[in-house]
Amino acid sequence: MPPIPDRSGPARLAYGATAVLIGATASLGSAFVGVNLPFIQGRLGLTPVEGAWLTAAYAMTNVSGNLLFLRFRQQFGIRLFAALGLVLYATMTLLNTLWDDYTAALVIRALCGFATVPLSTLTIFYMLQAAGQKHSMGGLIVGLSIAQAATPFAYVVSPALTFSEEPHVLYLFESGLALCSLAAVALLQLPESPKARILARGDLLTYLLVCPALALVVAVLTQGRLQWWPDHPWLAVALCAALVLMATAFVYEEVRPAPLIYHELLFAGSTMRFALGAFGLRFVLSEQTYGASGLLGLLGAGPDQLQGYYAIILMSLAAGVGVAALVFTPPRAAVLAIVALAFMATGAFLDADATGSVRPQQFLGSQAMLGFANGLFFGPILIFGVLGALKGGFEKLVTFIVLFIVSQTLGGLAGSALLGTIQQHREQVYSAQINASIDPTDAIVAQRLQSQARQFAPVLTDPALQRAQGTRQLGQASTLQANVLAYNDVFRLTGALALLLLAWLSIQTLLTMIKSKEQGGTPAPAGGGAS
C-alpha cells in the first residue's frame, strides 16, 4: 500500500474527489448495462438469454482478477498498475461507441470486467490519501463502499441518458468517465509504494485454472433460471468442469513453494465462518436487487417513476457508510453486522404484504432499511477479515481478498438465481390455485367476465371475440396476482434467512466473548464469531 503523508485540506479534497471519480468509473459501466438491459436488448434485438450474457461476461472476468493483479501491483508499482488499468478501460469504452453489435458488446464487457479490477484498488488508495493517517479506517470503509452506490445511482441518471433512445449516449458517458479518471490520475499521482519481486511463472497457470472455473459458475448462476435448470444439461457439465478445474488448481498450489492460494487460511474454521457470513449477507440483500425491483417492474413502474425511489436508497446507503466509517472498530464488526441483519429482516417482512396496486412510494421505508444495512456492513466486514488474514502474513492477503470477492459476487448471483427460481415456481403454484377457483358458472365470476367483455365493445362487434378477450384479460389479472403472491413468498424467505443469520451470528459472537473472558483478554479481530 502506498504511504499516507500529511496533506493540506485542498490536497485531501482533490484526492477524495479523484477517488469518487475512479470509483464511479469502475462500477457505473456494469451498473448501466444491468439497469438498462431491457433497453439494450430491444436496441440490439436480443432475447433475455442473450441479454443475460452481457452481465455474465463482465462478472466472469471480474470475479477472479484480483488473483493476478495484487501480485502484479506489488512487483511493478502502483503507477504502472493504475496506468494500464485506466488505459485498457478507456480503450474498451471508446470501442463500444464505434463497434455496436452483440458480439462486440460481449467482448467489450468481458474485457471491461478485467480492466476495472485495478480501478477498485485505486479508489481505495486515493480515498486513504484523502482521509489521512488519522482517519484511515474511515477512509478505507468509504473507499470500499463507493462501488455499492453504482446501481442506485445508475437508476437515478439513466432516464436522462437514454432519453434520445441511442445506446451511444450511455457508452459516451462511460468513456468520458474513463478519460477524466485517466487525466485525474496523471495529474494527481499516488506516492510510489515499495516493490518486491514476487511474481512467479506458476501464478499464470493458477490463474488460467481458477479464472475459467469461476467463470463457469457465474455462467450457470446467470443462465440457470432463464434457461431453466433441468432443461439444459450443459449447466451440470459446466459445474462439473468448474469443480475439476478448481480441484486441479488446489492440488497444483499445494506443491508450489510460494502459492497464490493458501489452503491453511482458506479452509480454516474462522475463514469459512467469515465467508459464510459474507455470502449470506450478500444473498439476503438480493431481496433489494431482485425482489423489490422485480416486483415494481412487473407492476409497470418505469425508469422515470423509480428515480425518487432509488434516490432514497442511495441516500440511505450513504448514511450507512457514514455511520460505519464513524463508529467502526474491529471489536464492533459483529455488532454492525447484527444491526445490518436486523434492518434486512425488518425491511423484508415489511415488503411481504404487497398487493397488485403497490407503488414505489410504499417500498421507500423498507428499501431504505436495506440500503442502510448494505452501507453498514460491507466495508467493516471486509476490513475485519483483512485484519484477521494479515495475522498469517501479508503474502496470504491475496487468498483472502479473492475469497471475499468471490463470496460477494457469487452471493449476489446465487441470490438472484435462487430467489428467481423460487418466485417462478411459486407463481406456477398460485396460478394453478387461482385458475382452479375460477368457475364460469359462479355469478360473481360471470359478472366479472361480462364486465371485462363490455370493455372491448367499442372496438370489437363480435360478442364471441368480446368474451374471448374478456376471458384473456381475466387470465392476465390472475397471473399478475399469482406473481405478486410469489414475490411475497420471496420477501418472507429472505426475512427468515436474515433472522437465521442474525441468530447464528449472535450465538457465535456470544461464544467468542465468553471464550475471551475465560482467557482474560479482549476479543481478537480474527475471531470467527464476528464473521
CSV table of N, CA and C in Angstrom, one decimal, residues 86-157:
chain,number,residue,atom,x,y,z
A,86,LEU,N,-6.5,1.9,-16.4
A,86,LEU,CA,-7.3,3.0,-16.9
A,86,LEU,C,-7.2,3.1,-18.4
A,87,VAL,N,-6.0,2.9,-19.0
A,87,VAL,CA,-5.8,2.9,-20.5
A,87,VAL,C,-6.6,1.8,-21.1
A,88,LEU,N,-6.6,0.6,-20.5
A,88,LEU,CA,-7.3,-0.5,-21.1
A,88,LEU,C,-8.8,-0.2,-21.0
A,89,TYR,N,-9.3,0.3,-19.9
A,89,TYR,CA,-10.7,0.5,-19.7
A,89,TYR,C,-11.2,1.6,-20.6
A,90,ALA,N,-10.4,2.7,-20.7
A,90,ALA,CA,-10.8,3.8,-21.6
A,90,ALA,C,-10.8,3.4,-23.1
A,91,THR,N,-9.9,2.5,-23.4
A,91,THR,CA,-9.9,2.0,-24.8
A,91,THR,C,-11.1,1.2,-25.1
A,92,MET,N,-11.5,0.3,-24.1
A,92,MET,CA,-12.7,-0.6,-24.3
A,92,MET,C,-14.0,0.3,-24.4
A,93,THR,N,-14.1,1.3,-23.6
A,93,THR,CA,-15.3,2.1,-23.6
A,93,THR,C,-15.4,2.9,-24.9
A,94,LEU,N,-14.3,3.4,-25.4
A,94,LEU,CA,-14.3,4.1,-26.7
A,94,LEU,C,-14.6,3.2,-27.8
A,95,LEU,N,-14.1,1.9,-27.8
A,95,LEU,CA,-14.5,1.0,-28.8
A,95,LEU,C,-16.0,0.7,-28.8
A,96,ASN,N,-16.6,0.7,-27.7
A,96,ASN,CA,-18.0,0.4,-27.5
A,96,ASN,C,-18.9,1.5,-28.3
A,97,THR,N,-18.4,2.7,-28.4
A,97,THR,CA,-19.1,3.7,-29.1
A,97,THR,C,-19.0,3.5,-30.6
A,98,LEU,N,-18.0,2.8,-31.1
A,98,LEU,CA,-17.8,2.6,-32.5
A,98,LEU,C,-18.2,1.3,-33.0
A,99,TRP,N,-18.2,0.3,-32.2
A,99,TRP,CA,-18.4,-1.1,-32.6
A,99,TRP,C,-19.7,-1.6,-31.9
A,100,ASP,N,-20.8,-1.4,-32.5
A,100,ASP,CA,-22.1,-1.6,-31.8
A,100,ASP,C,-22.9,-2.8,-32.3
A,101,ASP,N,-22.5,-3.9,-31.9
A,101,ASP,CA,-23.3,-5.1,-32.2
A,101,ASP,C,-23.2,-6.1,-31.0
A,102,TYR,N,-23.9,-7.2,-31.0
A,102,TYR,CA,-23.9,-8.1,-29.9
A,102,TYR,C,-22.5,-8.7,-29.6
A,103,THR,N,-21.8,-9.2,-30.6
A,103,THR,CA,-20.5,-9.8,-30.5
A,103,THR,C,-19.6,-8.8,-29.8
A,104,ALA,N,-19.6,-7.5,-30.3
A,104,ALA,CA,-18.7,-6.5,-29.7
A,104,ALA,C,-19.0,-6.3,-28.3
A,105,ALA,N,-20.3,-6.2,-28.0
A,105,ALA,CA,-20.8,-5.9,-26.6
A,105,ALA,C,-20.3,-7.0,-25.6
A,106,LEU,N,-20.3,-8.3,-26.1
A,106,LEU,CA,-19.9,-9.4,-25.2
A,106,LEU,C,-18.4,-9.3,-25.0
A,107,VAL,N,-17.6,-9.0,-26.0
A,107,VAL,CA,-16.1,-9.0,-25.9
A,107,VAL,C,-15.7,-7.8,-25.0
A,108,ILE,N,-16.4,-6.6,-25.3
A,108,ILE,CA,-16.0,-5.4,-24.5
A,108,ILE,C,-16.4,-5.6,-23.0
A,109,ARG,N,-17.6,-6.1,-22.8
A,109,ARG,CA,-18.0,-6.3,-21.4
A,109,ARG,C,-17.0,-7.2,-20.6
A,110,ALA,N,-16.6,-8.3,-21.3
A,110,ALA,CA,-15.6,-9.2,-20.7
A,110,ALA,C,-14.3,-8.5,-20.4
A,111,LEU,N,-13.8,-7.7,-21.3
A,111,LEU,CA,-12.5,-7.0,-21.1
A,111,LEU,C,-12.7,-5.9,-20.1
A,112,CYS,N,-13.8,-5.3,-20.1
A,112,CYS,CA,-14.1,-4.2,-19.0
A,112,CYS,C,-14.1,-4.8,-17.6
A,113,GLY,N,-14.6,-6.0,-17.5
A,113,GLY,CA,-14.6,-6.7,-16.2
A,113,GLY,C,-13.2,-6.9,-15.7
A,114,PHE,N,-12.3,-7.3,-16.6
A,114,PHE,CA,-10.9,-7.4,-16.2
A,114,PHE,C,-10.2,-6.1,-15.9
A,115,ALA,N,-10.5,-5.1,-16.8
A,115,ALA,CA,-9.9,-3.8,-16.6
A,115,ALA,C,-10.3,-3.0,-15.4
A,116,THR,N,-11.5,-3.2,-14.9
A,116,THR,CA,-11.9,-2.5,-13.7
A,116,THR,C,-11.4,-3.0,-12.4
A,117,VAL,N,-10.7,-4.2,-12.4
A,117,VAL,CA,-10.2,-4.7,-11.1
A,117,VAL,C,-9.1,-3.7,-10.6
A,118,PRO,N,-8.2,-3.2,-11.4
A,118,PRO,CA,-7.2,-2.2,-10.8
A,118,PRO,C,-7.9,-0.9,-10.3
A,119,LEU,N,-9.0,-0.5,-11.0
A,119,LEU,CA,-9.7,0.7,-10.6
A,119,LEU,C,-10.3,0.6,-9.2
A,120,SER,N,-10.8,-0.5,-8.9
A,120,SER,CA,-11.4,-0.7,-7.5
A,120,SER,C,-10.3,-0.4,-6.4
A,121,THR,N,-9.1,-1.0,-6.7
A,121,THR,CA,-8.0,-0.8,-5.8
A,121,THR,C,-7.6,0.7,-5.7
A,122,LEU,N,-7.5,1.3,-6.9
A,122,LEU,CA,-7.1,2.7,-6.9
A,122,LEU,C,-8.1,3.6,-6.1
A,123,THR,N,-9.4,3.3,-6.2
A,123,THR,CA,-10.4,4.0,-5.5
A,123,THR,C,-10.0,4.0,-4.0
A,124,ILE,N,-9.7,2.9,-3.5
A,124,ILE,CA,-9.4,2.8,-2.0
A,124,ILE,C,-8.1,3.6,-1.7
A,125,PHE,N,-7.1,3.4,-2.5
A,125,PHE,CA,-5.8,4.1,-2.3
A,125,PHE,C,-6.0,5.7,-2.3
A,126,TYR,N,-6.8,6.2,-3.2
A,126,TYR,CA,-7.0,7.6,-3.3
A,126,TYR,C,-7.8,8.1,-2.1
A,127,MET,N,-8.8,7.3,-1.7
A,127,MET,CA,-9.6,7.7,-0.5
A,127,MET,C,-8.8,7.7,0.7
A,128,LEU,N,-7.8,6.8,0.8
A,128,LEU,CA,-6.9,6.8,2.0
A,128,LEU,C,-6.1,8.0,2.0
A,129,GLN,N,-5.6,8.5,0.9
A,129,GLN,CA,-4.8,9.7,0.8
A,129,GLN,C,-5.7,10.9,1.3
A,130,ALA,N,-7.0,10.9,0.9
A,130,ALA,CA,-7.9,11.9,1.3
A,130,ALA,C,-8.2,11.9,2.8
A,131,ALA,N,-8.3,10.7,3.4
A,131,ALA,CA,-8.7,10.6,4.8
A,131,ALA,C,-7.5,10.9,5.7
A,132,GLY,N,-6.3,10.6,5.3
A,132,GLY,CA,-5.1,10.8,6.1
A,132,GLY,C,-4.9,9.7,7.1
A,133,GLN,N,-3.7,9.6,7.7
A,133,GLN,CA,-3.3,8.5,8.6
A,133,GLN,C,-4.3,8.4,9.8
A,134,LYS,N,-4.7,9.6,10.3
A,134,LYS,CA,-5.5,9.6,11.5
A,134,LYS,C,-6.9,8.9,11.2
A,135,HIS,N,-7.5,9.2,10.1
A,135,HIS,CA,-8.8,8.7,9.8
A,135,HIS,C,-8.8,7.6,8.7
A,136,SER,N,-7.7,6.9,8.6
A,136,SER,CA,-7.5,5.9,7.6
A,136,SER,C,-8.6,4.8,7.6
A,137,MET,N,-9.0,4.4,8.8
A,137,MET,CA,-10.0,3.3,8.8
A,137,MET,C,-11.3,3.8,8.2
A,138,GLY,N,-11.8,5.0,8.5
A,138,GLY,CA,-13.0,5.5,7.9
A,138,GLY,C,-12.8,5.7,6.4
A,139,GLY,N,-11.6,6.2,6.0
A,139,GLY,CA,-11.4,6.4,4.6
A,139,GLY,C,-11.4,5.0,3.8
A,140,LEU,N,-10.9,4.0,4.5
A,140,LEU,CA,-10.9,2.7,3.8
A,140,LEU,C,-12.4,2.2,3.7
A,141,ILE,N,-13.2,2.4,4.7
A,141,ILE,CA,-14.6,2.0,4.6
A,141,ILE,C,-15.3,2.7,3.5
A,142,VAL,N,-15.1,4.0,3.4
A,142,VAL,CA,-15.8,4.8,2.3
A,142,VAL,C,-15.3,4.4,0.9
A,143,GLY,N,-13.9,4.2,0.8
A,143,GLY,CA,-13.4,3.7,-0.5
A,143,GLY,C,-13.9,2.4,-0.9
A,144,LEU,N,-14.1,1.5,0.0
A,144,LEU,CA,-14.6,0.1,-0.3
A,144,LEU,C,-16.1,0.2,-0.7
A,145,SER,N,-16.8,1.2,-0.2
A,145,SER,CA,-18.3,1.2,-0.3
A,145,SER,C,-18.7,2.0,-1.5
A,146,ILE,N,-17.8,2.7,-2.2
A,146,ILE,CA,-18.3,3.6,-3.3
A,146,ILE,C,-18.9,2.7,-4.4
A,147,ALA,N,-18.4,1.5,-4.7
A,147,ALA,CA,-19.0,0.7,-5.7
A,147,ALA,C,-20.4,0.3,-5.4
A,148,GLN,N,-20.8,0.2,-4.1
A,148,GLN,CA,-22.1,-0.2,-3.8
A,148,GLN,C,-23.2,0.8,-4.2
A,149,ALA,N,-22.7,2.1,-4.5
A,149,ALA,CA,-23.7,3.1,-4.9
A,149,ALA,C,-23.9,3.1,-6.4
A,150,ALA,N,-23.3,2.3,-7.1
A,150,ALA,CA,-23.3,2.3,-8.6
A,150,ALA,C,-24.7,2.0,-9.1
A,151,THR,N,-25.4,1.0,-8.6
A,151,THR,CA,-26.7,0.6,-9.2
A,151,THR,C,-27.8,1.6,-8.9
A,152,PRO,N,-27.9,2.0,-7.6
A,152,PRO,CA,-29.0,3.1,-7.4
A,152,PRO,C,-28.7,4.4,-8.2
A,153,PHE,N,-27.4,4.8,-8.3
A,153,PHE,CA,-27.0,6.0,-9.0
A,153,PHE,C,-27.3,5.8,-10.5
A,154,ALA,N,-27.1,4.6,-11.0
A,154,ALA,CA,-27.4,4.4,-12.4
A,154,ALA,C,-28.9,4.5,-12.7
A,155,TYR,N,-29.7,4.0,-11.8
A,155,TYR,CA,-31.2,4.2,-11.9
A,155,TYR,C,-31.6,5.6,-11.9
A,156,VAL,N,-30.9,6.4,-11.1
A,156,VAL,CA,-31.2,7.8,-11.0
A,156,VAL,C,-30.9,8.6,-12.3
A,157,VAL,N,-29.8,8.3,-12.9
A,157,VAL,CA,-29.3,9.1,-14.0
A,157,VAL,C,-29.7,8.5,-15.4
